[in-house]
C-alpha cells in the first residue's frame, strides 16, 4: 500500500519509521529543532511538520492551511524535486547546494549534525510513496 | 545540476610575480609566525610592492585554527580594512583566512554556521588570494574550511563556494624549504584527496580526470621531493599535483578517510595529512567489502598501472601501493604509531566514533559506517590489522 505525498498520513508514517531507526537515533543524538517540509504542488503549498528532538520525532502532522506556524528549520521546494530526492535520483546535499531545495534555520546545527540530516532523508526514501501525477 | 569552481591558477617558477598585477588599496597577508620567520611572508610582500598597495601582515594563525582564532582574525581585519586578503601558508592558514574573510564581510556570522547552502555575498569588502607553502591540502583551490571547536575536541568540515580564492599562486620556491616530514604528511594528504575525490559518491565527469592525474603525480614525485627537498622538478610537480587534487576533490568530495582523520586530529592533534593518509588504506579495505560494484577502485588502479583483476583485487593492489609509498616516507601506518597510548585511545574511542559519524565527509563514502562499525574501524586502525567486516 502506498501513501500519498504530501499528506498527514505520509508524515505520520515517516515519524513511525524515524522512531524505529537505530541509525537515526545515533546520528541525531544532539539534534534539537523542529522541521517544516514545505512542498509546492502546482499552485498549492503543503507544510508537513516534525518535532525532532535528540534522535526522536515527538510529533508530526500536516499543518492546516492558514494556521499560525513556524518551525526552527524550513526545507522547501517543488514536489518534482522532492520526488527526485526521495527516489534517490538526486542527492539531497546537492539539491540544497544548488538551490533546488531551500533550507533555512540554524546552520551551525545542520553542519554539526549532517549525518542526522542524511538519516532523515534515508527515512523518506523508505516510505512507500505515491506522488502527485 | 552541479557546479565546477576554480580559482585563476598561476603556477611554476616566478609565479609569485603575478601578484604585481593585483590592484587595490591595502593588502593584508594572513600567515603564521613561523612563515614570517622563514622569510616567506616577506617574499610575498616584496612581490606586492610594485602594486603600490599598503601591505600589512597578520601572523597569528596557528595550526588547526579554532573558532575563536578566526573570530579574532576577523576583528583584526575590521580594524585594518584591507581590500585584499592574501593567505600565505599551508592548509591551516588558508582555511583560517577563508573563515576570516567570511567573518570580515559578515561579522554577525557564527563560524560554525559557515555552510555551502546559503548565499553569503562575499566580495563587498575584499578579494582573496592564496599562496600555498605546502604541497598537499589543496585549500588554495577549494571552498572547504576545516575549523576546530576546541571545547568539543572536534574538527568541523565547513565551507562556502564563495570562499574559494579568486587567485591561487603556486610558486615552487615557496615550498623548497619544507622539511621532509611535512613534505610527506602534506603530499599524502594530496594523494588522499585524489583517491577520495575519485571514489566518493559526489565524483563527476569534471573532477575525475583531475583526481586521476593528481594521484599519478603524487606517486611519481613525492618520494623524490621527500628525499631531496631542493629538487625543483619534483617540488614543482608535487606542488601542481596538490592543487590539481584540490580542484578534483573540491568539486567532488572527500570521504571516510577524511571523516576519520578529522576526528583523530580534533582529539589527538595528529597533523591532518598524516591522519587522513593513515586511514586511507583501511577505508579502501572497508569500502570494497560493501555493496558489490559500488566502488571505482578498478578504474583507479588501472590508471595507476596496478593490477586490477576485479574490485577486490584492484583495492588490494591500491592499498599495497599506498602502504609501500607510506613505508618509503617513514609514515606512521597505525594510530598507535602516531604515539597515542592504548589507554588514551580507548578513553576517547566513543568521541572519535561520534565525531566521525557526523563528519561532512564520512557521508560521501560509498559505504557509510554506523557508530559501532566506526569503533571497530578505529580499533583496527589502532592495531594495524586487516579490515575484516
Ligand atoms: Zn585533506
Short mmCIF file of C-alpha atoms and ligand atoms in Angstrom, two decimals:
data_model
loop_
_atom_site.label_atom_id
_atom_site.label_comp_id
_atom_site.label_asym_id
_atom_site.label_seq_id
_atom_site.Cartn_x
_atom_site.Cartn_y
_atom_site.Cartn_z
CA UNK A 1 0.00 0.00 0.00
CA UNK A 2 1.35 3.42 -0.91
CA UNK A 3 0.74 6.67 0.94
CA UNK A 4 0.03 9.89 -0.96
CA UNK A 5 2.67 12.62 -0.67
CA UNK A 6 2.39 15.22 0.72
CA UNK A 7 -0.19 14.31 3.35
CA UNK A 8 -0.77 13.97 7.08
CA UNK A 9 -0.72 10.19 6.78
CA UNK A 10 2.64 10.35 4.99
CA UNK A 11 4.40 12.46 7.63
CA UNK A 12 2.98 10.23 10.37
CA UNK A 13 4.37 7.18 8.51
CA UNK A 14 7.74 8.88 8.41
CA UNK A 15 7.52 9.62 12.13
CA UNK A 16 6.96 5.91 12.80
CA UNK A 17 9.89 4.99 10.54
CA UNK A 18 12.24 7.50 12.17
CA UNK A 19 11.33 6.38 15.66
CA UNK A 20 12.16 2.81 14.69
CA UNK A 21 15.56 3.77 13.21
CA UNK A 22 18.62 2.96 15.30
CA UNK A 23 20.75 4.80 12.77
CA UNK A 24 18.74 7.99 13.16
CA UNK A 25 18.81 7.73 16.94
CA UNK A 26 22.62 7.52 16.92
CA UNK A 27 23.16 10.17 14.25
CA UNK A 28 20.71 12.71 15.66
CA UNK A 29 21.65 12.30 19.33
CA UNK A 30 22.47 16.02 19.51
CA UNK A 31 19.74 17.32 17.22
CA UNK A 32 17.34 19.92 18.59
CA UNK A 33 14.87 21.66 16.34
CA UNK A 34 11.55 21.23 14.66
CA UNK A 35 11.31 20.91 10.91
CA UNK A 36 8.87 22.12 8.28
CA UNK A 37 8.94 20.26 4.99
CA UNK A 38 7.34 22.67 2.55
CA UNK A 39 6.17 21.13 -0.69
CA UNK A 40 4.86 23.05 -3.67
CA UNK A 41 2.41 21.11 -5.81
CA UNK A 42 1.04 23.16 -8.68
CA UNK A 43 -0.08 26.44 -7.15
CA UNK A 44 -0.64 24.91 -3.70
CA UNK A 45 1.81 24.73 -0.83
CA UNK A 46 1.65 21.97 1.78
CA UNK A 47 3.62 22.08 5.02
CA UNK A 48 4.47 18.88 6.86
CA UNK A 49 5.73 19.45 10.38
CA UNK A 50 8.04 17.31 12.52
CA UNK A 51 9.18 17.96 16.06
CA UNK A 52 12.68 16.42 16.17
CA UNK A 53 14.46 16.09 19.46
CA UNK A 54 17.61 14.12 20.28
CA UNK A 55 17.10 11.30 17.83
CA UNK A 56 13.33 11.02 18.20
CA UNK A 57 10.33 12.53 16.48
CA UNK A 58 7.93 13.70 19.16
CA UNK A 59 5.12 14.86 16.92
CA UNK A 60 4.30 15.08 13.21
CA UNK A 61 1.36 16.45 11.26
CA UNK A 62 0.26 18.33 8.17
CA UNK A 63 -0.10 21.98 9.08
CA UNK A 64 -3.65 23.17 8.37
CA UNK A 65 -3.86 25.91 5.76
CA UNK A 66 -3.72 29.40 7.25
CA UNK A 67 -2.56 28.15 10.69
CA UNK A 68 -0.16 30.33 12.69
CA UNK A 69 3.00 28.25 12.49
CA UNK A 70 6.77 28.34 12.17
CA UNK A 71 9.33 25.58 12.75
CA UNK A 72 13.03 26.08 13.59
CA UNK A 73 14.06 24.73 10.19
CA UNK A 74 12.29 25.02 6.86
CA UNK A 75 13.13 22.94 3.82
CA UNK A 76 11.13 23.87 0.75
CA UNK A 77 10.89 23.04 -2.91
CA UNK A 78 8.66 21.85 -5.75
CA UNK A 79 7.26 18.35 -5.45
CA UNK A 80 9.22 17.22 -8.52
CA UNK A 81 12.48 17.92 -6.69
CA UNK A 82 11.23 16.19 -3.53
CA UNK A 83 10.34 13.19 -5.65
CA UNK A 84 13.84 13.03 -7.17
CA UNK A 85 15.41 13.15 -3.71
CA UNK A 86 13.01 10.61 -2.21
CA UNK A 87 13.59 8.18 -5.06
CA UNK A 88 17.40 8.65 -4.77
CA UNK A 89 17.72 10.25 -8.19
CA UNK A 90 19.07 13.47 -6.67
CA UNK A 91 21.46 13.78 -3.75
CA UNK A 92 19.81 15.90 -1.03
CA UNK A 93 23.04 17.82 -0.28
CA UNK A 94 23.46 18.64 -3.97
CA UNK A 95 19.79 19.65 -4.14
CA UNK A 96 20.38 22.13 -1.31
CA UNK A 97 23.77 23.30 -2.57
CA UNK A 98 22.31 24.16 -5.97
CA UNK A 99 19.22 25.86 -4.55
CA UNK A 100 16.75 23.26 -5.82
CA UNK A 101 15.69 22.71 -2.21
CA UNK A 102 15.94 25.73 0.07
CA UNK A 103 16.92 25.27 3.71
CA UNK A 104 16.68 27.93 6.40
CA UNK A 105 17.36 27.70 10.11
CA UNK A 106 20.33 27.43 12.47
CA UNK A 107 23.01 26.30 10.02
CA UNK A 108 25.52 25.50 12.78
CA UNK A 109 23.13 22.77 13.98
CA UNK A 110 22.97 21.41 10.43
CA UNK A 111 26.73 21.50 9.78
CA UNK A 112 27.46 19.70 13.06
CA UNK A 113 24.82 17.03 12.52
CA UNK A 114 24.96 16.25 8.81
CA UNK A 115 24.57 12.55 9.41
CA UNK A 116 21.27 13.22 11.14
CA UNK A 117 20.10 15.04 8.02
CA UNK A 118 21.24 12.14 5.87
CA UNK A 119 19.34 9.61 8.00
CA UNK A 120 16.28 11.85 7.86
CA UNK A 121 16.34 11.67 4.07
CA UNK A 122 17.02 7.93 4.19
CA UNK A 123 13.82 7.61 6.18
CA UNK A 124 11.87 9.49 3.47
CA UNK A 125 13.12 7.03 0.87
CA UNK A 126 11.77 4.07 2.88
CA UNK A 127 8.14 5.27 2.93
CA UNK A 128 6.10 3.63 0.17
CA UNK A 129 5.02 6.82 -1.52
CA UNK A 130 2.53 7.82 -4.16
CA UNK A 131 3.50 11.12 -5.78
CA UNK A 132 1.02 13.50 -7.41
CA UNK A 133 0.76 12.95 -11.18
CA UNK B 1 22.82 20.00 -11.92
CA UNK B 2 26.18 20.54 -10.31
CA UNK B 3 28.82 23.26 -10.26
CA UNK B 4 32.54 23.33 -11.03
CA UNK B 5 34.55 26.08 -9.34
CA UNK B 6 38.16 27.04 -9.80
CA UNK B 7 40.34 29.99 -8.92
CA UNK B 8 42.61 31.51 -11.54
CA UNK B 9 45.71 29.38 -11.10
CA UNK B 10 49.17 30.80 -11.70
CA UNK B 11 51.85 28.12 -11.43
CA UNK B 12 55.52 27.38 -11.95
CA UNK B 13 58.73 29.27 -11.28
CA UNK B 14 58.27 33.02 -10.85
CA UNK B 15 54.51 32.58 -10.31
CA UNK B 16 54.74 34.90 -7.33
CA UNK B 17 55.44 37.81 -9.68
CA UNK B 18 51.79 37.57 -10.77
CA UNK B 19 50.97 39.42 -7.55
CA UNK B 20 52.15 42.66 -9.15
CA UNK B 21 49.04 42.59 -11.34
CA UNK B 22 46.71 42.96 -8.34
CA UNK B 23 45.19 46.35 -7.81
CA UNK B 24 43.79 47.74 -4.62
CA UNK B 25 44.33 49.98 -1.64
CA UNK B 26 45.57 47.73 1.14
CA UNK B 27 46.57 44.06 1.20
CA UNK B 28 46.72 42.02 4.36
CA UNK B 29 48.93 38.92 4.29
CA UNK B 30 47.40 36.28 6.55
CA UNK B 31 50.03 33.84 7.74
CA UNK B 32 51.72 32.36 10.80
CA UNK B 33 54.72 33.42 12.84
CA UNK B 34 56.97 30.60 11.55
CA UNK B 35 56.43 31.59 7.93
CA UNK B 36 57.26 35.18 8.80
CA UNK B 37 60.47 33.93 10.42
CA UNK B 38 61.25 31.80 7.37
CA UNK B 39 61.02 34.90 5.19
CA UNK B 40 58.09 33.65 3.10
CA UNK B 41 55.71 36.44 4.12
CA UNK B 42 58.41 38.96 3.20
CA UNK B 43 58.75 37.35 -0.25
CA UNK B 44 55.06 37.87 -0.85
CA UNK B 45 55.20 41.41 0.50
CA UNK B 46 58.09 42.13 -1.88
CA UNK B 47 56.12 40.70 -4.80
CA UNK B 48 53.25 43.02 -3.88
CA UNK B 49 55.47 46.12 -3.71
CA UNK B 50 55.04 47.13 -7.38
CA UNK B 51 51.27 47.37 -6.85
CA UNK B 52 51.72 50.37 -4.58
CA UNK B 53 49.27 48.83 -2.12
CA UNK B 54 49.84 49.27 1.56
CA UNK B 55 50.81 45.82 2.88
CA UNK B 56 50.01 44.59 6.39
CA UNK B 57 50.90 41.24 7.89
CA UNK B 58 48.61 39.29 10.23
CA UNK B 59 50.68 36.38 11.54
CA UNK B 60 48.55 35.00 14.36
CA UNK B 61 47.19 31.87 12.67
CA UNK B 62 48.07 28.64 14.49
CA UNK B 63 47.82 25.01 13.33
CA UNK B 64 44.25 23.66 13.37
CA UNK B 65 42.60 27.09 13.61
CA UNK B 66 39.86 27.36 16.20
CA UNK B 67 36.53 29.16 16.07
CA UNK B 68 37.92 31.76 18.47
CA UNK B 69 41.07 32.29 16.40
CA UNK B 70 39.17 33.12 13.22
CA UNK B 71 36.88 35.49 15.10
CA UNK B 72 39.98 37.26 16.41
CA UNK B 73 41.41 37.38 12.89
CA UNK B 74 38.21 38.94 11.59
CA UNK B 75 38.39 41.60 14.30
CA UNK B 76 41.90 42.43 13.11
CA UNK B 77 40.61 42.76 9.52
CA UNK B 78 37.77 45.01 10.67
CA UNK B 79 40.38 47.27 12.26
CA UNK B 80 42.74 47.20 9.26
CA UNK B 81 40.09 47.37 6.50
CA UNK B 82 42.10 45.66 3.72
CA UNK B 83 40.60 45.20 0.26
CA UNK B 84 42.84 42.20 -0.49
CA UNK B 85 43.36 39.22 1.82
CA UNK B 86 46.36 37.13 0.82
CA UNK B 87 46.75 33.82 2.61
CA UNK B 88 50.35 32.64 2.73
CA UNK B 89 50.71 29.24 4.33
CA UNK B 90 49.55 25.66 4.49
CA UNK B 91 46.02 24.35 4.92
CA UNK B 92 45.54 25.79 8.40
CA UNK B 93 46.46 29.29 7.27
CA UNK B 94 44.41 29.19 4.07
CA UNK B 95 41.36 27.68 5.81
CA UNK B 96 41.63 30.25 8.60
CA UNK B 97 41.95 33.05 6.04
CA UNK B 98 38.77 31.87 4.29
CA UNK B 99 36.86 31.98 7.57
CA UNK B 100 38.42 35.33 8.49
CA UNK B 101 37.35 36.69 5.11
CA UNK B 102 33.79 35.47 5.65
CA UNK B 103 33.59 36.97 9.15
CA UNK B 104 35.20 40.21 7.95
CA UNK B 105 32.44 40.52 5.37
CA UNK B 106 29.72 39.08 7.62
CA UNK B 107 30.75 39.93 11.22
CA UNK B 108 27.45 38.72 12.66
CA UNK B 109 28.02 35.15 11.45
CA UNK B 110 28.74 32.22 13.72
CA UNK B 111 31.81 30.49 12.20
CA UNK B 112 30.30 27.07 12.95
CA UNK B 113 27.43 28.03 10.67
CA UNK B 114 29.61 28.57 7.57
CA UNK B 115 27.80 26.40 5.06
CA UNK B 116 27.67 25.69 1.33
CA UNK B 117 23.91 26.21 1.13
CA UNK B 118 23.29 29.87 1.92
CA UNK B 119 24.45 32.83 -0.17
CA UNK B 120 26.92 34.93 1.81
CA UNK B 121 27.51 37.83 -0.58
CA UNK B 122 31.28 37.92 -0.14
CA UNK B 123 33.46 40.38 -2.01
CA UNK B 124 31.88 43.66 -0.92
CA UNK B 125 34.90 44.49 1.25
CA UNK B 126 37.79 42.44 -0.07
CA UNK B 127 39.07 39.93 -2.57
CA UNK B 128 41.03 36.85 -1.67
CA UNK B 129 44.18 35.18 -3.00
CA UNK B 130 46.12 32.20 -1.68
CA UNK B 131 49.80 31.33 -1.87
CA UNK B 132 50.36 27.80 -0.52
CA UNK B 133 53.61 26.99 1.29
CA UNK B 134 52.94 23.26 1.46
CA UNK B 135 52.07 20.86 -1.35
CA UNK B 136 49.07 18.97 -0.09
CA UNK B 137 45.94 20.48 1.33
CA UNK B 138 44.75 21.95 -1.94
CA UNK B 139 42.96 24.58 0.13
CA UNK B 140 44.05 27.23 -2.38
CA UNK B 141 41.73 25.58 -4.92
CA UNK B 142 38.76 24.56 -2.76
CA UNK B 143 35.97 26.22 -0.82
CA UNK B 144 36.35 23.79 2.08
CA UNK B 145 37.16 25.18 5.52
CA UNK B 146 38.15 23.00 8.46
CA UNK B 147 37.83 24.71 11.83
CA UNK B 148 38.33 23.27 15.30
CA UNK B 149 35.79 23.53 18.08
CA UNK B 150 38.35 23.24 20.88
CA UNK B 151 35.77 22.85 23.65
CA UNK B 152 34.23 19.87 21.87
CA UNK B 153 37.60 18.49 20.62
CA UNK B 154 36.03 18.41 17.21
CA UNK B 155 37.16 19.44 13.74
CA UNK B 156 34.29 20.69 11.63
CA UNK B 157 34.22 20.29 7.86
CA UNK B 158 32.63 23.57 6.78
CA UNK B 159 32.75 25.63 3.61
CA UNK B 160 31.12 28.02 1.23
CA UNK B 161 31.58 28.08 -2.52
CA UNK B 162 32.04 31.84 -2.23
CA UNK B 163 35.11 31.33 -0.02
CA UNK B 164 37.09 29.94 -2.96
CA UNK B 165 40.21 32.08 -3.55
CA UNK B 166 39.98 34.20 -6.67
CA UNK B 167 43.65 33.58 -7.41
CA UNK B 168 45.91 30.71 -6.37
CA UNK B 169 49.63 31.18 -6.83
CA UNK B 170 51.76 28.05 -6.96
CA UNK B 171 55.38 29.05 -6.85
CA UNK B 172 57.69 26.09 -6.15
CA UNK B 173 60.11 28.46 -4.46
CA UNK B 174 57.59 28.76 -1.61
CA UNK B 175 57.97 25.04 -0.77
CA UNK B 176 61.70 24.49 -1.30
CA UNK B 177 62.36 24.78 2.42
CA UNK B 178 59.55 22.50 3.57
CA UNK B 179 61.02 19.80 5.88
CA UNK B 180 60.76 16.12 4.79
CA UNK B 181 58.19 15.19 7.46
CA UNK B 182 55.79 17.94 6.40
CA UNK B 183 56.51 17.20 2.74
CA UNK B 184 55.37 13.61 3.33
CA UNK B 185 52.37 14.44 5.51
CA UNK B 186 51.01 17.06 3.15
CA UNK B 187 51.88 15.17 -0.03
CA UNK B 188 49.92 12.18 1.25
CA UNK B 189 47.00 14.48 2.01
CA UNK B 190 47.02 15.32 -1.72
CA UNK B 191 47.01 11.62 -2.56
CA UNK B 192 44.08 11.07 -0.21
CA UNK B 193 42.19 13.94 -1.88
CA UNK B 194 42.84 12.41 -5.28
CA UNK B 195 41.70 8.92 -4.25
CA UNK B 196 38.67 10.09 -2.28
CA UNK B 197 37.67 12.71 -4.84
CA UNK B 198 37.62 9.97 -7.47
CA UNK B 199 35.81 7.40 -5.35
CA UNK B 200 33.35 9.49 -3.28
CA UNK B 201 29.66 9.46 -4.11
CA UNK B 202 29.98 13.02 -5.48
CA UNK B 203 32.51 12.04 -8.17
CA UNK B 204 31.72 13.55 -11.55
CA UNK B 205 33.00 13.93 -15.11
CA UNK B 206 34.72 17.21 -14.34
CA UNK B 207 36.65 16.08 -11.27
CA UNK B 208 37.59 12.55 -12.38
CA UNK B 209 40.49 13.43 -14.65
CA UNK B 210 41.92 15.87 -12.14
CA UNK B 211 41.87 13.25 -9.38
CA UNK B 212 43.44 10.56 -11.55
CA UNK B 213 46.28 12.76 -12.74
CA UNK B 214 46.93 14.12 -9.26
CA UNK B 215 47.22 10.58 -7.87
CA UNK B 216 49.68 9.65 -10.58
CA UNK B 217 51.78 12.77 -9.97
CA UNK B 218 51.95 12.16 -6.21
CA UNK B 219 53.10 8.55 -6.67
CA UNK B 220 55.68 9.71 -9.19
CA UNK B 221 57.11 12.77 -7.43
CA UNK B 222 56.51 12.61 -3.68
CA UNK B 223 59.37 10.17 -2.92
CA UNK B 224 61.82 12.43 -4.73
CA UNK B 225 60.58 15.62 -3.08
CA UNK B 226 60.83 13.82 0.28
CA UNK B 227 64.34 12.53 -0.37
CA UNK B 228 65.65 15.82 -1.76
CA UNK B 229 63.62 18.91 -0.95
CA UNK B 230 65.76 21.05 -3.24
CA UNK B 231 64.80 19.03 -6.33
CA UNK B 232 62.90 21.79 -8.11
CA UNK B 233 61.41 19.47 -10.71
CA UNK B 234 59.91 17.19 -8.05
CA UNK B 235 58.77 20.17 -5.98
CA UNK B 236 57.08 21.78 -8.98
CA UNK B 237 55.16 18.66 -10.00
CA UNK B 238 54.15 17.88 -6.42
CA UNK B 239 53.02 21.45 -5.86
CA UNK B 240 50.88 21.28 -9.01
CA UNK B 241 49.56 17.85 -8.00
CA UNK B 242 48.30 19.18 -4.67
CA UNK B 243 46.28 21.92 -6.33
CA UNK B 244 45.01 19.59 -9.05
CA UNK B 245 43.86 17.18 -6.32
CA UNK B 246 42.26 20.14 -4.54
CA UNK B 247 40.33 21.04 -7.68
CA UNK B 248 39.38 17.39 -8.03
CA UNK B 249 38.07 16.65 -4.57
CA UNK B 250 36.90 20.23 -4.07
CA UNK B 251 34.46 19.81 -6.92
CA UNK B 252 33.55 16.30 -5.80
CA UNK B 253 34.04 15.50 -2.11
CA UNK B 254 36.47 13.71 0.16
CA UNK B 255 35.20 10.69 2.06
CA UNK B 256 35.67 8.37 5.02
CA UNK B 257 39.45 8.74 5.49
CA UNK B 258 38.83 12.47 5.92
CA UNK B 259 35.90 11.90 8.29
CA UNK B 260 38.05 9.67 10.49
CA UNK B 261 41.10 11.91 10.06
CA UNK B 262 39.19 14.98 11.22
CA UNK B 263 38.03 13.05 14.27
CA UNK B 264 41.55 11.88 15.14
CA UNK B 265 43.02 15.34 14.56
CA UNK B 266 40.34 17.01 16.68
CA UNK B 267 41.01 14.78 19.67
CA UNK B 268 44.74 13.96 19.42
CA UNK B 269 46.09 16.78 17.20
CA UNK B 270 47.67 14.43 14.68
CA UNK B 271 48.56 16.60 11.63
CA UNK B 272 45.80 16.49 9.03
CA UNK B 273 47.72 14.82 6.20
CA UNK B 274 49.26 12.23 8.49
CA UNK B 275 45.85 11.34 9.90
CA UNK B 276 43.94 11.03 6.64
CA UNK B 277 46.74 9.11 4.91
CA UNK B 278 46.88 6.68 7.82
CA UNK B 279 43.18 5.89 7.38
CA UNK B 280 43.12 5.80 3.57
CA UNK B 281 44.17 2.14 3.04
CA UNK B 282 41.85 0.90 5.80
CA UNK B 283 38.89 2.80 4.37
CA UNK B 284 39.56 1.31 0.94
CA UNK B 285 39.51 -2.17 2.53
CA UNK B 286 36.28 -1.27 4.29
CA UNK B 287 34.52 0.23 1.25
CA UNK B 288 35.35 -2.65 -1.06
CA UNK B 289 33.60 -5.01 1.36
CA UNK B 290 30.39 -3.02 0.82
CA UNK B 291 27.86 -3.43 -1.95
CA UNK B 292 29.43 -5.17 -4.95
CA UNK B 293 30.23 -2.79 -7.79
CA UNK B 294 29.82 0.33 -5.64
CA UNK B 295 33.48 1.38 -5.77
CA UNK B 296 35.74 2.68 -8.54
CA UNK B 297 39.00 1.05 -7.46
CA UNK B 298 39.35 -0.93 -10.69
CA UNK B 299 39.43 2.21 -12.81
CA UNK B 300 41.78 3.96 -10.40
CA UNK B 301 44.17 1.01 -10.06
CA UNK B 302 44.30 0.52 -13.84
CA UNK B 303 45.10 4.18 -14.39
CA UNK B 304 47.96 3.91 -11.91
CA UNK B 305 49.32 0.86 -13.73
CA UNK B 306 48.39 -1.52 -10.93
CA UNK B 307 46.94 -4.99 -11.31
CA UNK B 308 43.14 -4.93 -11.25
CA UNK B 309 41.58 -8.35 -11.72
CA UNK B 310 38.32 -7.26 -10.09
CA UNK B 311 37.08 -4.83 -7.48
CA UNK B 312 38.69 -6.58 -4.51
CA UNK B 313 41.90 -7.32 -6.37
CA UNK B 314 42.17 -3.70 -7.51
CA UNK B 315 41.51 -2.44 -3.99
CA UNK B 316 44.14 -4.72 -2.55
CA UNK B 317 46.79 -3.60 -5.07
CA UNK B 318 45.87 0.00 -4.45
CA UNK B 319 46.17 -0.49 -0.70
CA UNK B 320 49.58 -2.13 -1.17
CA UNK B 321 50.80 0.69 -3.38
CA UNK B 322 49.72 3.30 -0.82
CA UNK B 323 51.32 1.36 2.04
CA UNK B 324 54.56 0.94 0.04
CA UNK B 325 54.65 4.67 -0.59
CA UNK B 326 53.97 5.38 3.08
CA UNK B 327 56.76 3.00 4.08
CA UNK B 328 59.19 4.83 1.77
CA UNK B 329 58.23 8.05 3.54
CA UNK B 330 58.62 6.58 7.06
CA UNK B 331 54.96 7.36 7.64
CA UNK B 332 53.05 6.01 10.69
CA UNK B 333 50.53 3.46 9.42
CA UNK B 334 48.63 2.84 12.65
CA UNK B 335 47.13 5.11 15.29
CA UNK B 336 49.49 3.53 17.82
CA UNK B 337 52.46 4.55 15.66
CA UNK B 338 51.32 8.18 16.00
CA UNK B 339 52.37 7.92 19.63
CA UNK B 340 48.89 7.57 21.12
CA UNK B 341 48.68 5.23 24.12
CA UNK B 342 46.13 2.44 24.24
CA UNK B 343 44.64 3.95 27.36
CA UNK B 344 44.17 7.40 25.81
CA UNK B 345 42.79 5.83 22.64
CA UNK B 346 40.21 3.76 24.48
CA UNK B 347 39.15 6.68 26.64
CA UNK B 348 38.40 8.77 23.55
CA UNK B 349 37.07 5.99 21.27
CA UNK B 350 33.39 6.91 21.68
CA UNK B 351 34.14 10.55 20.90
CA UNK B 352 36.22 9.59 17.85
CA UNK B 353 33.36 7.46 16.52
CA UNK B 354 30.70 10.07 17.31
CA UNK B 355 32.65 12.85 15.59
CA UNK B 356 33.48 10.74 12.55
CA UNK B 357 29.82 9.66 12.33
CA UNK B 358 28.61 13.23 11.88
CA UNK B 359 31.52 14.46 9.78
CA UNK B 360 30.53 16.06 6.47
CA UNK B 361 32.99 13.86 4.52
CA UNK B 362 32.08 10.50 6.06
CA UNK B 363 28.66 10.55 4.45
CA UNK B 364 30.21 10.86 0.97
CA UNK B 365 31.73 7.41 1.25
CA UNK B 366 30.36 4.59 -0.92
CA UNK B 367 29.93 2.63 2.29
CA UNK B 368 28.93 4.67 5.33
CA UNK B 369 29.69 3.07 8.69
CA UNK B 370 27.38 3.16 11.70
CA UNK B 371 28.63 4.18 15.15
CA UNK B 372 29.66 0.66 16.26
CA UNK B 373 31.34 -0.02 12.93
CA UNK B 374 33.34 3.18 13.32
CA UNK B 375 34.55 2.00 16.73
CA UNK B 376 35.65 -1.29 15.17
CA UNK B 377 37.36 0.52 12.31
CA UNK B 378 39.23 2.89 14.62
CA UNK B 379 40.36 -0.08 16.71
CA UNK B 380 41.63 -1.93 13.64
CA UNK B 381 43.49 1.21 12.60
CA UNK B 382 44.96 1.49 16.09
CA UNK B 383 46.30 -2.04 15.93
CA UNK B 384 47.14 -2.14 12.24
CA UNK B 385 45.01 -5.18 11.40
CA UNK B 386 43.23 -6.08 8.17
CA UNK B 387 39.65 -4.79 7.88
CA UNK B 388 37.59 -7.96 8.12
CA UNK B 389 33.98 -6.82 8.14
ZN1 LIG C 1 42.80 16.67 3.36
#
